[in-house]
Every structure is written in C-alpha cells, then in structure tokens.
C-alpha positions as MATLAB code, in Angstrom:
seq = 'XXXXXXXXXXXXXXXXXXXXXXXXXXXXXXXXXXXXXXXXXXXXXXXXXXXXXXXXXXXXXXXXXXXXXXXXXXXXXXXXXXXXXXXXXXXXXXXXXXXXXXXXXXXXXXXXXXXXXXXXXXXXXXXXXXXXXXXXXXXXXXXXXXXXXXXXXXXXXXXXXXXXXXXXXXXXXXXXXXXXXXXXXXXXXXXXXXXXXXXXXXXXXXXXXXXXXXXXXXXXXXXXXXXXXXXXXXXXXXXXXXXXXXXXXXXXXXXXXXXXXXXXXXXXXXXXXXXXXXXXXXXXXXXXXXXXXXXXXXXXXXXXXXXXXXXXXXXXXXXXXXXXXXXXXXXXXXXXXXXXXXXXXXXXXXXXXXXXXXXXXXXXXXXXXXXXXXXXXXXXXXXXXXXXXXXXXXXXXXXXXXXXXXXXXXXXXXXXXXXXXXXXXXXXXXX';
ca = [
      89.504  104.405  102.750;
      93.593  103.944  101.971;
      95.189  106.490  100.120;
      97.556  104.884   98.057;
     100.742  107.463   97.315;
     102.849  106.738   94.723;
     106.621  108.092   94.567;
     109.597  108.792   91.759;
     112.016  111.007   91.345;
     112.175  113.136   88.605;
     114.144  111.096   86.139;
     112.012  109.479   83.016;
     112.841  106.450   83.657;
     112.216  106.163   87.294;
     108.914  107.872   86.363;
     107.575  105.919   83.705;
     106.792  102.510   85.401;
     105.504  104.282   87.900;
     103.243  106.068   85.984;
     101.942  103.081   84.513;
     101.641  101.386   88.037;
      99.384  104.484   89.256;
      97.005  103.957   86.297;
      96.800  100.367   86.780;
      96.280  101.137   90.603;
      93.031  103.937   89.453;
      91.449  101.506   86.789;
      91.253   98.544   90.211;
      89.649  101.664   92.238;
      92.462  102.902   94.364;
      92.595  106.666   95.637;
      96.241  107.234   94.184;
      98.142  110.637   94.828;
     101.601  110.949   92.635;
     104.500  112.475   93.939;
     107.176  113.221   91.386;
     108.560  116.632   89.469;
     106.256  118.957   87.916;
     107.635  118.058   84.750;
     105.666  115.065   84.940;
     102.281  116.927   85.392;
      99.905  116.324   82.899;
     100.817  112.771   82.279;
      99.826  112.134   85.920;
      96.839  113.443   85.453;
      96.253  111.670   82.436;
      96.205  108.379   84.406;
      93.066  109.901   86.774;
      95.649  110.175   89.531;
      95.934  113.086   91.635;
      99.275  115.150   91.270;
     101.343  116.591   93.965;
     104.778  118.016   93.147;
     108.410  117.690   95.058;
     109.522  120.928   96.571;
     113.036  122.491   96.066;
     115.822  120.993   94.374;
     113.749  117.102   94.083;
     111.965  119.107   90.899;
     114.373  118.977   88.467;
     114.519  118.529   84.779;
     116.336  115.758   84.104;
     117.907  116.076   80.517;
     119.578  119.386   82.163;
     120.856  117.399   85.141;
     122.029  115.085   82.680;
     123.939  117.366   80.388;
     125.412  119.128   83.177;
     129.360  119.695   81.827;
     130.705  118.672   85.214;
     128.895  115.430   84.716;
     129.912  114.748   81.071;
     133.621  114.958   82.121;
     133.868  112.403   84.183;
     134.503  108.777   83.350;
     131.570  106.523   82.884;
     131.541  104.353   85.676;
     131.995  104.947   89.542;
     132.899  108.261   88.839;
     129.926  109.242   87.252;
     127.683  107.178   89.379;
     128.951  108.962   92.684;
     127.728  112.334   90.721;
     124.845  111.358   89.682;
     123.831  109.919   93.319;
     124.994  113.202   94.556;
     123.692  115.688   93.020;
     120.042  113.824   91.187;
     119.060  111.686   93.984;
     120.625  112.503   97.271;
     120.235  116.300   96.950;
     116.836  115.373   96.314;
     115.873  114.065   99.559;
     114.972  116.834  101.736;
     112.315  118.092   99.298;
     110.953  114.875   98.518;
     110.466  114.405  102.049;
     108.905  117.525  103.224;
     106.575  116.599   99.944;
     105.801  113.675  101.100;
     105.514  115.099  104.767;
     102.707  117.780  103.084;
     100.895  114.746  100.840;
     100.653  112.859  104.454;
      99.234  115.905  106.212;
      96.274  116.150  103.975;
      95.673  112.774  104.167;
      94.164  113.249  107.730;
      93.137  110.240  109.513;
      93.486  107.841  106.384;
      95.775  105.123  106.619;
      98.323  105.429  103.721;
     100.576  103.088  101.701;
     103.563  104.241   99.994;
     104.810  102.658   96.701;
     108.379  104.214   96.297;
     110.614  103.387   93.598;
     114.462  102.926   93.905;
     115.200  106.247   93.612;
     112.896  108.396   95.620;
     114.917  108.287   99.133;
     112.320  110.775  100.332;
     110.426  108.221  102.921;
     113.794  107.180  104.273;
     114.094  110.333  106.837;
     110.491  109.159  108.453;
     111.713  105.417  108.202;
     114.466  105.605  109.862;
     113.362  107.981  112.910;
     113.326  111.968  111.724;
     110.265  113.212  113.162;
     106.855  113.455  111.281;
     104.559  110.801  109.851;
     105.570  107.747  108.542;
     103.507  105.460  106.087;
     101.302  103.024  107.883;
     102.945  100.521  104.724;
     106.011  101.060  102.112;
     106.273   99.044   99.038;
     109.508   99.272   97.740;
     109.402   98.846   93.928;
     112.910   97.897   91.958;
     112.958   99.972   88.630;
     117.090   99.216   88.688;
     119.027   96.262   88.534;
     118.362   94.924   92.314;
     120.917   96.986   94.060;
     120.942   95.719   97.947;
     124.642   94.509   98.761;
     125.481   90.766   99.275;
     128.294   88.774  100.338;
     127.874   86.796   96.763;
     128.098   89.593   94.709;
     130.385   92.543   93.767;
     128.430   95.755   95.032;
     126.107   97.629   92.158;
     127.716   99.714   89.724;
     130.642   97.525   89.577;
     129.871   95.665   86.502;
     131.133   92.245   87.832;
     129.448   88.847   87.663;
     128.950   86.689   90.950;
     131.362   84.737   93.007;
     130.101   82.509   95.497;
     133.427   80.584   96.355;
     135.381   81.373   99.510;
     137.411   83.266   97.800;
     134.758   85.502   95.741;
     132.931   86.031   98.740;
     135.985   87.262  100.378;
     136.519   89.232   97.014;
     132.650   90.799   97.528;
     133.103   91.370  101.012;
     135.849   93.551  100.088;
     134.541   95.350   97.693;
     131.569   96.328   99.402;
     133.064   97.997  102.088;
     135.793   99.829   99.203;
     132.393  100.997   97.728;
     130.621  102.198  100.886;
     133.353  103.996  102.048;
     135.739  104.975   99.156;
     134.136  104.843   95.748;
     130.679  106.197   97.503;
     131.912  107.048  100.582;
     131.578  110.931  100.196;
     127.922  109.917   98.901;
     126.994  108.470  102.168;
     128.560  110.967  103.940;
     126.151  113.261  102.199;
     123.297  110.719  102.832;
     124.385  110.933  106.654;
     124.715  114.494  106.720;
     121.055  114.499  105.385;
     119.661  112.976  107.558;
     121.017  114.354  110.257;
     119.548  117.887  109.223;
     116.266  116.198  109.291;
     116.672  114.965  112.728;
     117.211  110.616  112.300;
     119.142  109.454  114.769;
     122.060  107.084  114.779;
     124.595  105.764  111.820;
     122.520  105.276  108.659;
     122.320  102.327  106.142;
     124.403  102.450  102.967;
     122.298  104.419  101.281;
     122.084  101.972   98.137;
     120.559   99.228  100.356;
     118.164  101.638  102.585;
     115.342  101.694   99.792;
     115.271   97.836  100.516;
     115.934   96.984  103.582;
     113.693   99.706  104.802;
     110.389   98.532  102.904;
     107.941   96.632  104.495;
     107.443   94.629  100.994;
     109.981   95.415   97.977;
     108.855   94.307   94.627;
     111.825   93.980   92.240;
     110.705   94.477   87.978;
     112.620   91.818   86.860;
     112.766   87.930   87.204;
     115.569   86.674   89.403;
     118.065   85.229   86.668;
     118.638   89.208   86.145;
     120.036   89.607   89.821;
     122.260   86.816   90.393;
     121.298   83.947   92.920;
     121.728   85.542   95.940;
     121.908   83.373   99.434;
     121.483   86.374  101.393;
     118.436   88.092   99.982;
     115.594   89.039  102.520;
     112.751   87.220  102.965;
     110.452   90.071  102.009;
     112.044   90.937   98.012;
     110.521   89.530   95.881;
     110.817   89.424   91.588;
     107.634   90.715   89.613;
     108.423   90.518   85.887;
     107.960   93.020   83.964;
     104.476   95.714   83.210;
     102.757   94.741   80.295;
     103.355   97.528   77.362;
     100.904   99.947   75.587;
      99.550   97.748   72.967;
     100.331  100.538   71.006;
      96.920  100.958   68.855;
      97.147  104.754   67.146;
     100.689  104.744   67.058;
     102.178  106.186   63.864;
     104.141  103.759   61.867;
     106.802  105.277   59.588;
     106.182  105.127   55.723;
     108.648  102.348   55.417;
     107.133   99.666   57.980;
     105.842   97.269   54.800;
     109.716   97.126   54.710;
     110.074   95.396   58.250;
     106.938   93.067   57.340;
     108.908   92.109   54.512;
     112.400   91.836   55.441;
     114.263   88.435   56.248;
     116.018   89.468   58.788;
     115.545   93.091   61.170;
     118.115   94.077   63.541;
     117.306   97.082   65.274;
     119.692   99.535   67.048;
     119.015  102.091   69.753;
     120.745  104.513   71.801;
     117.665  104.852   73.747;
     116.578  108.445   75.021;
     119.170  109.692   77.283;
     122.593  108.283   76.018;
     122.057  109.824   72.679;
     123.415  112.876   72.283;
     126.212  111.703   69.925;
     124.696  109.183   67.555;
     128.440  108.621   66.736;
     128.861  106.165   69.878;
     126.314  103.032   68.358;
     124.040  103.681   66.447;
     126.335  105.256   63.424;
     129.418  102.658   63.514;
     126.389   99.686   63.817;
     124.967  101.521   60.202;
     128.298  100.816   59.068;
     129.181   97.247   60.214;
     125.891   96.050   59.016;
     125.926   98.330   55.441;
     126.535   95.121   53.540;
     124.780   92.403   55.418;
     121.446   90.872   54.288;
     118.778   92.419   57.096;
     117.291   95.255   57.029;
     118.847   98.002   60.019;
     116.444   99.610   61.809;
     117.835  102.981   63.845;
     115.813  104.386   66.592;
     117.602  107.441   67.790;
     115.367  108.854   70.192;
     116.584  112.458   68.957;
     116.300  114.394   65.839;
     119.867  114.575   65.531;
     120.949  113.775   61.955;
     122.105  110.212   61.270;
     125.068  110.071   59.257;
     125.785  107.597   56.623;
     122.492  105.636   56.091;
     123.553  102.609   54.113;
     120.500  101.429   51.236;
     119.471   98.875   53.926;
     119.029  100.933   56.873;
     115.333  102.608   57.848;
     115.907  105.491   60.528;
     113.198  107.027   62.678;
     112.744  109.146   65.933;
     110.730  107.267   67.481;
     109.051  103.233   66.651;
     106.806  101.713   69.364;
     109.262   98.663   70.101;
     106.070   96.757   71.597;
     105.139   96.444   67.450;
     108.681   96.581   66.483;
     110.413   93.460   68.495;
     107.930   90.417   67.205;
     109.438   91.481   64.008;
     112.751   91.491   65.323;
     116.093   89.279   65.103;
     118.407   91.013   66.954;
     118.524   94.152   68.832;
     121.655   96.369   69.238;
     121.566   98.469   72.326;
     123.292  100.159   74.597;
     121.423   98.892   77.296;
     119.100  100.467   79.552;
     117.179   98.207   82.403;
     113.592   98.751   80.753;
     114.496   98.353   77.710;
     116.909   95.030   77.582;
     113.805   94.178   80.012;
     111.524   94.584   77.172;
     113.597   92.539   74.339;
     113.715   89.375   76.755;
     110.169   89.756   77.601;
     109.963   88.924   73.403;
     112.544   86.942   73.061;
     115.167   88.983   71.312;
     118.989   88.113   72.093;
     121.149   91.098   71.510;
     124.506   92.949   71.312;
     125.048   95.169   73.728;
     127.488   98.317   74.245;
     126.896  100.813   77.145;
     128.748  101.946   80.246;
     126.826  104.653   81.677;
     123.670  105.360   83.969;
     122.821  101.568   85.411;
     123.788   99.882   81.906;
     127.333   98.938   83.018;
     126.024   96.812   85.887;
     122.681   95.577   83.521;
     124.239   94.694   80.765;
     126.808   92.364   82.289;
     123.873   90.560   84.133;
     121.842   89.990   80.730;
     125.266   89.189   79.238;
     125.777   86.408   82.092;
     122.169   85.196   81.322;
     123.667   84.185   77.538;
     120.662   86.132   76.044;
     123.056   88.505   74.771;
     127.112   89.504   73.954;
     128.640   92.535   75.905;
     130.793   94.776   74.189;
     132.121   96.103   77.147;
     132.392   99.931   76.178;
     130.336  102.489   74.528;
     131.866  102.898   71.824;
     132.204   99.932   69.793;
     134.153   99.334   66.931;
     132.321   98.433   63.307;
     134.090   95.648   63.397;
     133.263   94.792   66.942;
     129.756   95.050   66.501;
     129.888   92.622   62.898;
     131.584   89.770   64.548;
     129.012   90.009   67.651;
     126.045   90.572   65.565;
     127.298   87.723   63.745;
     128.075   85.457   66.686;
     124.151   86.011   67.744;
     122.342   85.669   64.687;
     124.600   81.680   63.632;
     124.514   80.541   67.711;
     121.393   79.187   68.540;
     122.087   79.663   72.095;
     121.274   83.295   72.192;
     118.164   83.216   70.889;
     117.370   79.948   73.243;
     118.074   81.212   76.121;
     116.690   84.651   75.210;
     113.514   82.663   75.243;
     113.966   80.634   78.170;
     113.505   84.076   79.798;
     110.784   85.343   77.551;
     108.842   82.425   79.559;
     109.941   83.480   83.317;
     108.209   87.187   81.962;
     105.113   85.217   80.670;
     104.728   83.178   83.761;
     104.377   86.848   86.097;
     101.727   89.802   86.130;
     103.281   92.170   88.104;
     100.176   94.711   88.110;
      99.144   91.879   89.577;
     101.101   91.057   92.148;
     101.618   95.249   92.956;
      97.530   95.432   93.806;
      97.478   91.823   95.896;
      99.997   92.915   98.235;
      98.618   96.730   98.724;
      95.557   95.023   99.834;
      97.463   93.085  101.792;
      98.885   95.923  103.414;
      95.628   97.761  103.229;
      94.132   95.235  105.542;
      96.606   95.873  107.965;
      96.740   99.042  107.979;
      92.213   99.314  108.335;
];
C-alpha cells in the first residue's frame, strides 16, 4: 500500500488547508502520516491521520515568531518578507528534512507520495541531490499567491500587476534578478548555505520557485485569474479552486445574529487572526467611517482585545463562522489574507481591502486587478478612505459582477477532487 505523507510548516495558515486535505485524503481510504509542529497535534489526530512532529527549530509557535520585536520593526514589505523567509521557513529546513528523512525510514518498503505545501522546503534537500530517500512522488500544493518567477510578471512580494509588453517584460526581467539577489539575496544565500550542510550539490534554485519547479505535480488553491496569465507557466501547475468549508453545523452564533437576518445591508470587517494585534489599523477607523451609514457593521477581530468606539450599528464578536456569515453579506472589509479573500469570491462578495503584510501586499493587488475588489494600498486606512471605497463598491455594479464571475470559476472546481485523482495517479506509478 502507498503511504501518503502530508507536509506544512508550522504556521496556521499553511497548516489549515492541509489539515483539511489529510482528512479528506483518510475519509477516501488513504494511509496519511502528517508532518507539521507539535502545536498542531491533536487536530491531526482529530482527522484519523497519523502525527509525526518536525525536529529542532521547524517546531515553532508561530504567534511568537510572529511577535518577535525584531520582526515588528521592520517595514511591511520586502523587508519583512526577507525576515520572515529567514528565520520561519528557511531556518526550518534542516529539521523538516531530517523529519521527513525519519517519517520515510519507517515507511520501509512502501512507496510514498509527498503532498507539500508552499512552505515546507523540507523535501527540497532530497530533491535536489542531498543524500537519503526521496519521495517516489511530490505534489506540490499552492496555499500562497502562485509564487514561481516569470518573465510577465514582477517577482512575488512585490505587489505589482503584470506587464507583458517588451518593455514590462524587460521591467520583470529586471526585477527578478534585483529580488534574487538583492532584496532576497542574503535569503538564498542562506537557502544555499543550507543545503550545502546537507550535502546537495551544485547552485540551487531561487528558493521561491524550488517548491514548484521541483514537484512532480503542483496544485495551486486558487483559479488562474488570481495569478496573472502567465506565458511561461509549466506544463505540470495546475489551478484547483478552493476546499469546500465546514458547513459549520454546531457553531455558536452570537446573541445578535437575528440582527444580520434582518439587516438591509451587512458589511463585515476583519483583521483576520494574525494581523490583529492593534485593532486600531482597520477594524476601529472602518467602525467609524461606517457609524452613520445604513448597514449593519459586523467586526470580527479574531482577538479579545477590546474594540473601541462601537457605533449603535456595529455587532462585534471574536469569532463568526464566515461560511454562515458571507451569504448574508454585502461587502467585506479586510485586510486581506489569501484564504480568506479566497473565501469571499468563492460567495461572491466584492470588497475593500487594506493590508501590506505577510502575502496580503502581493494578494490583494491581484484580487484588486480582478475588479472584485478596491485596494487601499496601506494598512492603515483612513475613515475617510475606507467611506468613499465602501461606497464606490456597494453603487458600482461592477464589483459585485465580477466578484461573481469568479464565484463561478470556484463552483466549476473540486479540488479534494482533483488532490485524490492525481495521488492515484501517482500511486500507480509509483506500485
């Protein structure tokens, strides 16, 4: 029998579609092992899934990585994205690999298949000739905006739409290289430097490509439109949709839901789960722009920080299941995180969007360029800012239209789907 193995770095939200894939994976009859931070224990468990844990600095707590002072004074941006490559996923490799090294061991004889998400780099050492055992198949799966470089587009974490005249492409082909060896350039020194220690041979890939071009398959969770057109991609990338959501069934409701049911008009404003340690960025000055507007504001803050200044038409909560919330929902102010803008297109639910940090810089201008949505540009927004763009959504038809122009690509893909035809695929290879 194949052992399926499925990978993710420590970090939530790297985790959690994983997660979801491995339980999917168990209910079709797979043997799946899950590699990932301790942290992440029980709820692998919880999917019937057997758990195996990183070793050394891969099994991390994430919140404390991401509060790290060193971290919160840089700008958002480059800057930060060169620490955060550094020091959550790139120091992470050597124990994700000898993890993966131990998980391979006890497999035996049994062919295995690796489904690795974008940010566990801990197969790359095998895959690109360290010694030890390398997957008989690796599934890449895309839980970021697509990140592979092209000559039609500025390199990830740039925040710049396409250009594919001769120009732009000279523009992208320029900025690529600034990025590999400049803006990340002491990352992939680090990445080389890695490697080395583990014993690969030869120059490496950039290491923002490698989880790509290195897969035998790579399934990307989004539809195309959310990548740019790209003339250059590889033949073997291809765009899933999204995974279905918890239907949420026993999922507490606040006292105040009758009030959504009710309401005209619900906007609904997030800061999400990591970006919210000062409510003061969005989800406070959106309160305010919208205090004397008829809809009803509903605040999701992901925190039990106090919200300040609740206006008479604002409902706040820790946490709503969004899978009941958005069918209710006219507009959603966020500040932008892959699964979750992910999520409002996959209802059709335009939105305003404000964030600069983590992979929202480069996400939201690609939902922006879809026309699904206006991008503030900056996290923090302006009251005044956020009226006039709330306002722009909810009178132009155009968001909402093309917001569910996309709501149909998600419709048209099952990407659990997909995920279990091609590791039998690969399983059938691989017997």
């Amino acid at each position: 029998m194949t052992r399926v193995v499925v990978a993710a770095s420590a970090v939530y939200g790297h985790f959690a579609p994983m997660r979801s894939i491995a339980a999917d994976l168990v209910g079709r009859g797979h043997q799946v092992t899950v590699l990932t931070g301790s942290v992440y224990r029980d709820e692998v468990r919880g999917t019937g899934a057997t758990f195996e844990a990183v070793d050394g600095a891969a099994d991390f707590v994430f919140e404390e990585k991401a509060a790290d002072p060193e971290r919160l004074a840089l700008p958002v941006g480059p800057a930060q994205l060169d620490w955060d490559v550094r020091n959550i996923f790139l120091q992470s490799v050597p124990g994700q690999h000898s993890a993966l090294q131990r998980v391979l061991a006890d497999a035996a004889e049994e062919p295995v298949v690796l489904l690795a998400e974008t940010g566990f780099a801990g197969a790359l050492p095998v895959m690109l000739g360290a010694p030890g055992r390398r997957p008989d198949a690796v599934v890449g799966i895309g839980v970021l905006p697509l990140t592979i470089s092209s000559v039609d587009t500025a390199p990830f974490g740039m925040g710049l739409p396409p250009d594919y005249s001769k120009e732009g492409r000279a523009r992208n082909r320029e900025l690529n290289a600034a990025m590999r060896t400049q803006v990340l350039g002491g990352a992939q020194r680090l990445f080389a430097g890695i490697l080395a220690d583990l014993g690969c041979p030869g120059r490496p890939p950039f290491f923002m490509d490698a989880p790509l071009s290195e897969a035998d398959v790579f399934l990307q969770l989004s539809v195309e439109e959310l990548s740019y057109r790209r003339t250059d991609l590889p033949e073997h990338v291809h765009f899933i949709g999204r995974l279905p959501e918890d239907p949420g069934t026993g999922a507490r409701l606040p006292q105040w839901w009758a009030d959504v049911l009710d309401a005209g008009r619900v906007v609904v404003v997030t800061q999400g789960t990591l970006a919210n340690l000062d409510l003061g960025r969005l989800i406070e000055p959106a309160l305010e722009a919208l205090a004397d507007e008829q809809v009803l504001v509903v605040a999701a803050t992901g925190t039990d920080r106090e919200v300040r200044g609740v206006p008479a038409n604002a409902r706040v909560a820790r946490f709503i299941p969004f899978e009941l919330l958005l069918p209710h929902t006219d507009l959603l102010i966020t500040n932008g995180g892959f699964g979750g803008v992910q999520q409002a297109l996959a209802h059709g639910v335009p939105m305003v969007l404000a964030g600069q940090s983590e992979d929202k810089l480069e996400s939201n201008v690609r939902v922006a360029a879809t026309g699904a949505a206006v991008n503030l540009g900056t996290d923090n927004p302006s009251p005044m800012d956020i009226r006039k763009a709330v306002d722009s959504v909810l009178s132009e038809s155009g968001y909402r239209q093309n917001a569910a122009r996309l709501r149909a690509d998600y419709a048209a893909l099952d990407a659990l789907d997909v995920i279990d035809t091609t590791m039998r695929r690969l399983m059938s290879r691989t017997a």
